[in-house]
Amino acid sequence: MSAQDTLKIIRDRIGDAKPRIAFILGSGLGHIAETVDGTAIDYADLPGFPHAGVSGHNPKLVIGKLEGVEVAILGGRAHYYESGQADAMRLPLEVMAALGVETLFLTNACGSFRADIPPGELMLINDHINFSGRSPLIGEPTDRRFVNLTDAYDPDLRARLSAAAEGLGIPLKEGVYAWYSGPNFETPAEIRAIKILGADAVGMSTVPEVILGRFLGLKCCAVSVVTNMAAGLGNEHISHEHTKASAPVGAAKLERIIRVFLRGLDA
Ligand code: HPA
């Protein structure tokens, strides 16, 4: 199985359409995919796309137009914690690059460390800490593996997202996202430790995809939907059910920001 085989299956369905931006949607963030005018392909029909999945994700690739822009929306991701493979999203991202995608837009649910970014709000990721210590590029034999991650979260895209949020009056503070392996949530002691290291939020995804995205030459940006205060910092009982139930509040704001961001893309 290679990216080329999967690419051919997609090309047979979408012709020569050229999505510019690929979105990966996190838990409970799938609504926007339903509003795309285009072609939906089940991951099950795409060799190398994640099959098992996590509840709260919708395992479909949707390619079409959103606010007049050709996009590809990946309705779910494979997480490191499902298989122990940090490169689980490599083939789907290689396929995106081969389709002509230039920008990777990642979304996720996270636990916040900051009282000024409470549940229901969004955080624009400006950098990350790889607390898992894993890289999706381990085993990559070429010198391309030495990926530069300075400005991995593209400053121009961040500025555009901030401007879109400001125009809508939606708070969008920037912060550092720490990748924790999962699938268990963190202990309060781990959260205190990660906070001291300089993170503002924690989650179980996104970082390996940004590393792969930069490896493939894609510009990256990422927005977290805060579903809870991280362990030990809030009163809610942290659970996957809580994540799924809470995500739509922030997701609705994120969807509005994404629409304005897309409309202004060529400005
Ligand atoms: N920790 C890790 N991942 C998460 C959290 C959290 O508190 N909330 C949503 N995803």
PDB file of C-alpha atoms and ligand atoms in Angstrom:
ATOM      1  CA  MET A   1       0.000   0.000   0.000  1.00  0.00           C
ATOM      2  CA  SER A   2       1.358   3.394  -0.940  1.00  0.00           C
ATOM      3  CA  ALA A   3       0.119   6.950  -0.916  1.00  0.00           C
ATOM      4  CA  GLN A   4      -0.096   6.719  -4.724  1.00  0.00           C
ATOM      5  CA  ASP A   5      -2.693   3.884  -4.570  1.00  0.00           C
ATOM      6  CA  THR A   6      -4.875   5.845  -2.174  1.00  0.00           C
ATOM      7  CA  LEU A   7      -4.363   9.013  -4.192  1.00  0.00           C
ATOM      8  CA  LYS A   8      -5.687   7.237  -7.287  1.00  0.00           C
ATOM      9  CA  ILE A   9      -8.866   6.154  -5.475  1.00  0.00           C
ATOM     10  CA  ILE A  10      -9.466   9.764  -4.440  1.00  0.00           C
ATOM     11  CA  ARG A  11      -8.636  11.154  -7.900  1.00  0.00           C
ATOM     12  CA  ASP A  12     -11.140   8.729  -9.462  1.00  0.00           C
ATOM     13  CA  ARG A  13     -13.792  10.301  -7.213  1.00  0.00           C
ATOM     14  CA  ILE A  14     -12.883  13.992  -7.351  1.00  0.00           C
ATOM     15  CA  GLY A  15     -11.300  14.423 -10.773  1.00  0.00           C
ATOM     16  CA  ASP A  16      -8.670  17.118 -10.897  1.00  0.00           C
ATOM     17  CA  ALA A  17      -9.984  19.197  -7.967  1.00  0.00           C
ATOM     18  CA  LYS A  18      -7.087  20.647  -5.992  1.00  0.00           C
ATOM     19  CA  PRO A  19      -7.826  21.236  -2.312  1.00  0.00           C
ATOM     20  CA  ARG A  20      -5.639  24.004  -0.889  1.00  0.00           C
ATOM     21  CA  ILE A  21      -6.206  23.379   2.784  1.00  0.00           C
ATOM     22  CA  ALA A  22      -6.619  20.120   4.676  1.00  0.00           C
ATOM     23  CA  PHE A  23      -8.383  20.198   8.021  1.00  0.00           C
ATOM     24  CA  ILE A  24      -8.088  17.478  10.624  1.00  0.00           C
ATOM     25  CA  LEU A  25     -11.012  17.646  13.002  1.00  0.00           C
ATOM     26  CA  GLY A  26     -10.735  16.646  16.650  1.00  0.00           C
ATOM     27  CA  SER A  27     -13.260  15.035  18.996  1.00  0.00           C
ATOM     28  CA  GLY A  28     -16.694  16.618  18.753  1.00  0.00           C
ATOM     29  CA  LEU A  29     -15.566  19.058  16.056  1.00  0.00           C
ATOM     30  CA  GLY A  30     -17.056  17.336  13.028  1.00  0.00           C
ATOM     31  CA  HIS A  31     -19.958  19.621  12.199  1.00  0.00           C
ATOM     32  CA  ILE A  32     -18.145  21.769   9.659  1.00  0.00           C
ATOM     33  CA  ALA A  33     -17.551  18.748   7.396  1.00  0.00           C
ATOM     34  CA  GLU A  34     -21.299  18.358   6.977  1.00  0.00           C
ATOM     35  CA  THR A  35     -21.520  21.816   5.450  1.00  0.00           C
ATOM     36  CA  VAL A  36     -18.991  21.193   2.674  1.00  0.00           C
ATOM     37  CA  ASP A  37     -20.341  21.013  -0.827  1.00  0.00           C
ATOM     38  CA  GLY A  38     -18.410  18.104  -2.297  1.00  0.00           C
ATOM     39  CA  THR A  39     -17.496  14.421  -2.232  1.00  0.00           C
ATOM     40  CA  ALA A  40     -17.382  12.305   0.931  1.00  0.00           C
ATOM     41  CA  ILE A  41     -15.293   9.128   0.990  1.00  0.00           C
ATOM     42  CA  ASP A  42     -15.339   6.721   3.940  1.00  0.00           C
ATOM     43  CA  TYR A  43     -11.912   6.121   5.443  1.00  0.00           C
ATOM     44  CA  ALA A  44     -12.745   2.413   5.088  1.00  0.00           C
ATOM     45  CA  ASP A  45     -12.430   2.874   1.302  1.00  0.00           C
ATOM     46  CA  LEU A  46      -9.038   4.571   1.602  1.00  0.00           C
ATOM     47  CA  PRO A  47      -6.102   2.217   2.237  1.00  0.00           C
ATOM     48  CA  GLY A  48      -3.783   3.645   4.884  1.00  0.00           C
ATOM     49  CA  PHE A  49      -6.412   5.913   6.422  1.00  0.00           C
ATOM     50  CA  PRO A  50      -7.239   5.144  10.064  1.00  0.00           C
ATOM     51  CA  HIS A  51      -9.916   2.504  10.407  1.00  0.00           C
ATOM     52  CA  ALA A  52     -10.481   1.847  14.087  1.00  0.00           C
ATOM     53  CA  GLY A  53     -11.219   5.387  15.145  1.00  0.00           C
ATOM     54  CA  VAL A  54     -12.255   7.060  18.346  1.00  0.00           C
ATOM     55  CA  SER A  55     -15.834   7.826  19.285  1.00  0.00           C
ATOM     56  CA  GLY A  56     -16.629  11.469  18.592  1.00  0.00           C
ATOM     57  CA  HIS A  57     -14.796  11.330  15.269  1.00  0.00           C
ATOM     58  CA  ASN A  58     -16.470  10.853  11.895  1.00  0.00           C
ATOM     59  CA  PRO A  59     -14.126   8.773   9.749  1.00  0.00           C
ATOM     60  CA  LYS A  60     -14.718  10.337   6.350  1.00  0.00           C
ATOM     61  CA  LEU A  61     -12.639  12.393   3.958  1.00  0.00           C
ATOM     62  CA  VAL A  62     -14.708  15.215   2.495  1.00  0.00           C
ATOM     63  CA  ILE A  63     -13.330  17.197  -0.433  1.00  0.00           C
ATOM     64  CA  GLY A  64     -15.160  20.183  -1.799  1.00  0.00           C
ATOM     65  CA  LYS A  65     -15.815  23.855  -1.347  1.00  0.00           C
ATOM     66  CA  LEU A  66     -16.152  25.720   1.916  1.00  0.00           C
ATOM     67  CA  GLU A  67     -16.682  29.480   1.666  1.00  0.00           C
ATOM     68  CA  GLY A  68     -15.572  29.208  -1.965  1.00  0.00           C
ATOM     69  CA  VAL A  69     -12.228  27.587  -1.106  1.00  0.00           C
ATOM     70  CA  GLU A  70     -11.325  24.025  -2.156  1.00  0.00           C
ATOM     71  CA  VAL A  71     -10.704  22.109   1.057  1.00  0.00           C
ATOM     72  CA  ALA A  72     -10.176  18.551   2.236  1.00  0.00           C
ATOM     73  CA  ILE A  73     -11.614  17.681   5.613  1.00  0.00           C
ATOM     74  CA  LEU A  74     -10.384  14.669   7.505  1.00  0.00           C
ATOM     75  CA  GLY A  75     -13.163  13.831   9.914  1.00  0.00           C
ATOM     76  CA  GLY A  76     -10.957  11.870  12.253  1.00  0.00           C
ATOM     77  CA  ARG A  77      -7.376  11.067  13.051  1.00  0.00           C
ATOM     78  CA  ALA A  78      -5.392   8.107  14.263  1.00  0.00           C
ATOM     79  CA  HIS A  79      -3.811   8.864  17.625  1.00  0.00           C
ATOM     80  CA  TYR A  80      -0.489   7.597  18.856  1.00  0.00           C
ATOM     81  CA  TYR A  81      -2.268   5.941  21.779  1.00  0.00           C
ATOM     82  CA  GLU A  82      -4.294   3.664  19.503  1.00  0.00           C
ATOM     83  CA  SER A  83      -1.308   1.764  18.155  1.00  0.00           C
ATOM     84  CA  GLY A  84       1.890   3.115  19.685  1.00  0.00           C
ATOM     85  CA  GLN A  85       2.795   4.414  16.231  1.00  0.00           C
ATOM     86  CA  ALA A  86       3.497   8.124  16.176  1.00  0.00           C
ATOM     87  CA  ASP A  87       3.450   8.112  12.359  1.00  0.00           C
ATOM     88  CA  ALA A  88      -0.101   6.752  12.133  1.00  0.00           C
ATOM     89  CA  MET A  89      -1.196   9.813  10.094  1.00  0.00           C
ATOM     90  CA  ARG A  90       1.773   9.777   7.726  1.00  0.00           C
ATOM     91  CA  LEU A  91       0.052   8.203   4.734  1.00  0.00           C
ATOM     92  CA  PRO A  92      -3.087  10.380   4.910  1.00  0.00           C
ATOM     93  CA  LEU A  93      -0.875  13.464   5.100  1.00  0.00           C
ATOM     94  CA  GLU A  94       1.301  12.275   2.224  1.00  0.00           C
ATOM     95  CA  VAL A  95      -1.894  11.869   0.214  1.00  0.00           C
ATOM     96  CA  MET A  96      -2.952  15.417   1.119  1.00  0.00           C
ATOM     97  CA  ALA A  97       0.400  16.785  -0.040  1.00  0.00           C
ATOM     98  CA  ALA A  98       0.139  14.761  -3.270  1.00  0.00           C
ATOM     99  CA  LEU A  99      -3.356  16.192  -3.889  1.00  0.00           C
ATOM    100  CA  GLY A 100      -1.782  19.645  -3.891  1.00  0.00           C
ATOM    101  CA  VAL A 101      -2.691  20.722  -0.361  1.00  0.00           C
ATOM    102  CA  GLU A 102      -0.410  23.505   0.877  1.00  0.00           C
ATOM    103  CA  THR A 103      -1.792  24.158   4.336  1.00  0.00           C
ATOM    104  CA  LEU A 104      -2.631  21.827   7.187  1.00  0.00           C
ATOM    105  CA  PHE A 105      -5.197  23.134   9.666  1.00  0.00           C
ATOM    106  CA  LEU A 106      -5.444  21.049  12.809  1.00  0.00           C
ATOM    107  CA  THR A 107      -8.071  21.149  15.495  1.00  0.00           C
ATOM    108  CA  ASN A 108      -8.249  19.316  18.780  1.00  0.00           C
ATOM    109  CA  ALA A 109      -9.853  19.237  22.184  1.00  0.00           C
ATOM    110  CA  CYS A 110      -7.566  20.099  25.075  1.00  0.00           C
ATOM    111  CA  GLY A 111      -7.341  20.646  28.792  1.00  0.00           C
ATOM    112  CA  SER A 112      -6.350  24.215  29.679  1.00  0.00           C
ATOM    113  CA  PHE A 113      -3.869  25.343  32.324  1.00  0.00           C
ATOM    114  CA  ARG A 114      -4.913  28.965  32.094  1.00  0.00           C
ATOM    115  CA  ALA A 115      -7.772  30.559  33.974  1.00  0.00           C
ATOM    116  CA  ASP A 116      -7.998  33.146  31.170  1.00  0.00           C
ATOM    117  CA  ILE A 117      -8.680  30.384  28.602  1.00  0.00           C
ATOM    118  CA  PRO A 118     -11.490  28.467  30.320  1.00  0.00           C
ATOM    119  CA  PRO A 119     -13.656  25.604  28.970  1.00  0.00           C
ATOM    120  CA  GLY A 120     -15.718  26.680  25.970  1.00  0.00           C
ATOM    121  CA  GLU A 121     -12.932  28.939  24.690  1.00  0.00           C
ATOM    122  CA  LEU A 122     -10.299  28.468  22.037  1.00  0.00           C
ATOM    123  CA  MET A 123      -6.514  28.576  22.069  1.00  0.00           C
ATOM    124  CA  LEU A 124      -4.464  29.353  18.990  1.00  0.00           C
ATOM    125  CA  ILE A 125      -1.394  27.130  19.238  1.00  0.00           C
ATOM    126  CA  ASN A 126       1.809  29.102  18.731  1.00  0.00           C
ATOM    127  CA  ASP A 127       4.266  26.348  19.685  1.00  0.00           C
ATOM    128  CA  HIS A 128       4.344  22.915  21.229  1.00  0.00           C
ATOM    129  CA  ILE A 129       6.148  20.748  23.746  1.00  0.00           C
ATOM    130  CA  ASN A 130       6.495  17.114  22.803  1.00  0.00           C
ATOM    131  CA  PHE A 131       5.999  15.660  26.271  1.00  0.00           C
ATOM    132  CA  SER A 132       5.589  12.150  24.801  1.00  0.00           C
ATOM    133  CA  GLY A 133       9.160  12.159  23.545  1.00  0.00           C
ATOM    134  CA  ARG A 134       8.033  10.302  20.410  1.00  0.00           C
ATOM    135  CA  SER A 135       8.571  11.479  16.847  1.00  0.00           C
ATOM    136  CA  PRO A 136       6.667  10.292  13.772  1.00  0.00           C
ATOM    137  CA  LEU A 137       9.953  10.574  11.873  1.00  0.00           C
ATOM    138  CA  ILE A 138      11.825   7.869  13.783  1.00  0.00           C
ATOM    139  CA  GLY A 139      12.964   5.400  11.143  1.00  0.00           C
ATOM    140  CA  GLU A 140      12.767   7.907   8.286  1.00  0.00           C
ATOM    141  CA  PRO A 141      16.026   7.171   6.468  1.00  0.00           C
ATOM    142  CA  THR A 142      16.600  10.410   4.562  1.00  0.00           C
ATOM    143  CA  ASP A 143      18.169  13.635   5.756  1.00  0.00           C
ATOM    144  CA  ARG A 144      14.745  15.220   5.341  1.00  0.00           C
ATOM    145  CA  ARG A 145      14.058  13.805   8.826  1.00  0.00           C
ATOM    146  CA  PHE A 146      15.933  16.724  10.416  1.00  0.00           C
ATOM    147  CA  VAL A 147      12.883  18.945  10.267  1.00  0.00           C
ATOM    148  CA  ASN A 148      13.179  22.522  11.505  1.00  0.00           C
ATOM    149  CA  LEU A 149      10.278  23.241  13.875  1.00  0.00           C
ATOM    150  CA  THR A 150      10.937  26.944  14.428  1.00  0.00           C
ATOM    151  CA  ASP A 151       7.722  28.720  13.469  1.00  0.00           C
ATOM    152  CA  ALA A 152       6.081  25.324  12.898  1.00  0.00           C
ATOM    153  CA  TYR A 153       2.774  27.102  13.556  1.00  0.00           C
ATOM    154  CA  ASP A 154       2.899  29.497  10.652  1.00  0.00           C
ATOM    155  CA  PRO A 155       3.047  33.157  11.827  1.00  0.00           C
ATOM    156  CA  ASP A 156       1.112  34.472   8.823  1.00  0.00           C
ATOM    157  CA  LEU A 157      -1.704  31.945   9.307  1.00  0.00           C
ATOM    158  CA  ARG A 158      -1.771  32.759  13.015  1.00  0.00           C
ATOM    159  CA  ALA A 159      -2.107  36.451  12.251  1.00  0.00           C
ATOM    160  CA  ARG A 160      -4.971  35.735   9.853  1.00  0.00           C
ATOM    161  CA  LEU A 161      -6.762  33.580  12.397  1.00  0.00           C
ATOM    162  CA  SER A 162      -6.311  36.217  15.106  1.00  0.00           C
ATOM    163  CA  ALA A 163      -7.693  38.875  12.790  1.00  0.00           C
ATOM    164  CA  ALA A 164     -10.683  36.686  11.892  1.00  0.00           C
ATOM    165  CA  ALA A 165     -11.428  36.047  15.575  1.00  0.00           C
ATOM    166  CA  GLU A 166     -11.034  39.708  16.475  1.00  0.00           C
ATOM    167  CA  GLY A 167     -13.409  40.734  13.711  1.00  0.00           C
ATOM    168  CA  LEU A 168     -15.985  38.347  15.147  1.00  0.00           C
ATOM    169  CA  GLY A 169     -15.380  39.428  18.738  1.00  0.00           C
ATOM    170  CA  ILE A 170     -14.371  35.876  19.702  1.00  0.00           C
ATOM    171  CA  PRO A 171     -11.466  35.620  22.176  1.00  0.00           C
ATOM    172  CA  LEU A 172      -8.526  33.683  20.701  1.00  0.00           C
ATOM    173  CA  LYS A 173      -5.499  33.766  22.968  1.00  0.00           C
ATOM    174  CA  GLU A 174      -2.279  32.117  21.853  1.00  0.00           C
ATOM    175  CA  GLY A 175      -0.489  29.451  23.817  1.00  0.00           C
ATOM    176  CA  VAL A 176       1.786  26.432  23.907  1.00  0.00           C
ATOM    177  CA  TYR A 177       0.243  22.961  23.527  1.00  0.00           C
ATOM    178  CA  ALA A 178       1.841  19.961  25.192  1.00  0.00           C
ATOM    179  CA  TRP A 179       1.394  16.545  23.621  1.00  0.00           C
ATOM    180  CA  TYR A 180       0.731  13.839  26.196  1.00  0.00           C
ATOM    181  CA  SER A 181       0.603  10.286  24.872  1.00  0.00           C
ATOM    182  CA  GLY A 182      -2.770   9.273  26.354  1.00  0.00           C
ATOM    183  CA  PRO A 183      -5.055   7.402  26.294  1.00  0.00           C
ATOM    184  CA  ASN A 184      -5.305   7.896  30.059  1.00  0.00           C
ATOM    185  CA  PHE A 185      -5.653  11.489  31.144  1.00  0.00           C
ATOM    186  CA  GLU A 186      -2.778  13.137  33.004  1.00  0.00           C
ATOM    187  CA  THR A 187      -2.289  13.124  36.755  1.00  0.00           C
ATOM    188  CA  PRO A 188      -2.438  16.457  38.588  1.00  0.00           C
ATOM    189  CA  ALA A 189       1.294  16.076  39.305  1.00  0.00           C
ATOM    190  CA  GLU A 190       2.009  15.657  35.584  1.00  0.00           C
ATOM    191  CA  ILE A 191      -0.049  18.753  34.830  1.00  0.00           C
ATOM    192  CA  ARG A 192       1.936  20.760  37.411  1.00  0.00           C
ATOM    193  CA  ALA A 193       5.154  19.486  35.823  1.00  0.00           C
ATOM    194  CA  ILE A 194       4.064  20.261  32.244  1.00  0.00           C
ATOM    195  CA  LYS A 195       2.938  23.721  33.346  1.00  0.00           C
ATOM    196  CA  ILE A 196       6.362  24.445  34.832  1.00  0.00           C
ATOM    197  CA  LEU A 197       7.868  23.383  31.493  1.00  0.00           C
ATOM    198  CA  GLY A 198       5.966  26.195  29.805  1.00  0.00           C
ATOM    199  CA  ALA A 199       2.776  24.741  28.368  1.00  0.00           C
ATOM    200  CA  ASP A 200      -0.627  26.415  28.433  1.00  0.00           C
ATOM    201  CA  ALA A 201      -2.740  23.391  27.490  1.00  0.00           C
ATOM    202  CA  VAL A 202      -2.461  19.644  27.055  1.00  0.00           C
ATOM    203  CA  GLY A 203      -3.890  17.123  24.624  1.00  0.00           C
ATOM    204  CA  MET A 204      -3.303  13.787  22.948  1.00  0.00           C
ATOM    205  CA  SER A 205      -2.902  14.694  19.280  1.00  0.00           C
ATOM    206  CA  THR A 206      -1.797  17.313  16.761  1.00  0.00           C
ATOM    207  CA  VAL A 207       1.942  17.403  17.508  1.00  0.00           C
ATOM    208  CA  PRO A 208       2.851  14.319  15.439  1.00  0.00           C
ATOM    209  CA  GLU A 209       0.735  15.706  12.589  1.00  0.00           C
ATOM    210  CA  VAL A 210       2.485  19.071  12.710  1.00  0.00           C
ATOM    211  CA  ILE A 211       5.868  17.315  12.616  1.00  0.00           C
ATOM    212  CA  LEU A 212       4.712  15.275   9.618  1.00  0.00           C
ATOM    213  CA  GLY A 213       3.162  18.327   8.009  1.00  0.00           C
ATOM    214  CA  ARG A 214       6.407  20.286   8.237  1.00  0.00           C
ATOM    215  CA  PHE A 215       8.290  17.232   6.979  1.00  0.00           C
ATOM    216  CA  LEU A 216       6.016  17.238   3.919  1.00  0.00           C
ATOM    217  CA  GLY A 217       6.468  20.983   3.377  1.00  0.00           C
ATOM    218  CA  LEU A 218       2.959  21.947   4.485  1.00  0.00           C
ATOM    219  CA  LYS A 219       2.292  25.199   6.298  1.00  0.00           C
ATOM    220  CA  CYS A 220       0.603  24.367   9.592  1.00  0.00           C
ATOM    221  CA  CYS A 221      -1.783  26.038  11.992  1.00  0.00           C
ATOM    222  CA  ALA A 222      -3.781  24.618  14.871  1.00  0.00           C
ATOM    223  CA  VAL A 223      -6.580  25.689  17.165  1.00  0.00           C
ATOM    224  CA  SER A 224      -7.523  23.912  20.398  1.00  0.00           C
ATOM    225  CA  VAL A 225     -11.017  23.830  21.781  1.00  0.00           C
ATOM    226  CA  VAL A 226     -10.796  23.909  25.564  1.00  0.00           C
ATOM    227  CA  THR A 227     -13.160  21.284  26.965  1.00  0.00           C
ATOM    228  CA  ASN A 228     -11.919  21.283  30.564  1.00  0.00           C
ATOM    229  CA  MET A 229      -9.348  22.662  32.929  1.00  0.00           C
ATOM    230  CA  ALA A 230      -6.489  20.158  33.066  1.00  0.00           C
ATOM    231  CA  ALA A 231      -6.331  17.610  35.886  1.00  0.00           C
ATOM    232  CA  GLY A 232      -6.156  19.205  39.310  1.00  0.00           C
ATOM    233  CA  LEU A 233      -6.957  22.703  38.032  1.00  0.00           C
ATOM    234  CA  GLY A 234     -10.740  22.587  37.796  1.00  0.00           C
ATOM    235  CA  ASN A 235     -13.836  21.063  39.285  1.00  0.00           C
ATOM    236  CA  GLU A 236     -15.152  19.039  36.376  1.00  0.00           C
ATOM    237  CA  HIS A 237     -14.756  15.291  36.250  1.00  0.00           C
ATOM    238  CA  ILE A 238     -12.417  14.769  33.282  1.00  0.00           C
ATOM    239  CA  SER A 239     -13.597  12.061  30.895  1.00  0.00           C
ATOM    240  CA  HIS A 240     -13.948  11.366  27.183  1.00  0.00           C
ATOM    241  CA  GLU A 241     -17.720  11.778  27.549  1.00  0.00           C
ATOM    242  CA  HIS A 242     -17.120  15.217  29.011  1.00  0.00           C
ATOM    243  CA  THR A 243     -14.760  16.072  26.128  1.00  0.00           C
ATOM    244  CA  LYS A 244     -17.340  15.059  23.520  1.00  0.00           C
ATOM    245  CA  ALA A 245     -20.167  16.856  25.315  1.00  0.00           C
ATOM    246  CA  SER A 246     -18.168  20.063  25.850  1.00  0.00           C
ATOM    247  CA  ALA A 247     -16.415  20.360  22.482  1.00  0.00           C
ATOM    248  CA  PRO A 248     -19.407  21.718  20.512  1.00  0.00           C
ATOM    249  CA  VAL A 249     -19.424  24.985  22.522  1.00  0.00           C
ATOM    250  CA  GLY A 250     -15.945  25.963  21.366  1.00  0.00           C
ATOM    251  CA  ALA A 251     -16.392  24.202  18.027  1.00  0.00           C
ATOM    252  CA  ALA A 252     -19.232  26.539  17.058  1.00  0.00           C
ATOM    253  CA  LYS A 253     -16.923  29.533  17.634  1.00  0.00           C
ATOM    254  CA  LEU A 254     -14.102  27.850  15.754  1.00  0.00           C
ATOM    255  CA  GLU A 255     -16.364  27.177  12.795  1.00  0.00           C
ATOM    256  CA  ARG A 256     -17.226  30.878  12.561  1.00  0.00           C
ATOM    257  CA  ILE A 257     -13.543  31.805  12.690  1.00  0.00           C
ATOM    258  CA  ILE A 258     -12.666  29.233  10.019  1.00  0.00           C
ATOM    259  CA  ARG A 259     -15.321  30.619   7.667  1.00  0.00           C
ATOM    260  CA  VAL A 260     -14.041  34.198   7.963  1.00  0.00           C
ATOM    261  CA  PHE A 261     -10.434  32.970   7.684  1.00  0.00           C
ATOM    262  CA  LEU A 262     -11.267  31.117   4.440  1.00  0.00           C
ATOM    263  CA  ARG A 263     -13.103  34.090   2.947  1.00  0.00           C
ATOM    264  CA  GLY A 264     -10.049  36.286   3.514  1.00  0.00           C
ATOM    265  CA  LEU A 265      -7.495  33.783   2.303  1.00  0.00           C
ATOM    266  CA  ASP A 266      -6.532  35.561  -0.888  1.00  0.00           C
ATOM    267  CA  ALA A 267      -6.474  39.029   0.633  1.00  0.00           C
TER     268      ALA A 267
HETATM  269  N1  HPA B   1      -5.946  16.124  28.672  1.00  0.00           N
HETATM  270  C1  HPA B   1      -5.601  15.551  27.495  1.00  0.00           C
HETATM  271  N2  HPA B   1      -6.371  15.580  26.436  1.00  0.00           N
HETATM  272  C2  HPA B   1      -7.536  16.239  26.522  1.00  0.00           C
HETATM  273  C3  HPA B   1      -7.942  16.865  27.699  1.00  0.00           C
HETATM  274  C4  HPA B   1      -7.107  16.802  28.844  1.00  0.00           C
HETATM  275  O1  HPA B   1      -7.404  17.326  29.924  1.00  0.00           O
HETATM  276  N3  HPA B   1      -9.165  17.409  27.455  1.00  0.00           N
HETATM  277  C5  HPA B   1      -9.458  17.136  26.156  1.00  0.00           C
HETATM  278  N4  HPA B   1      -8.479  16.419  25.592  1.00  0.00           N
END
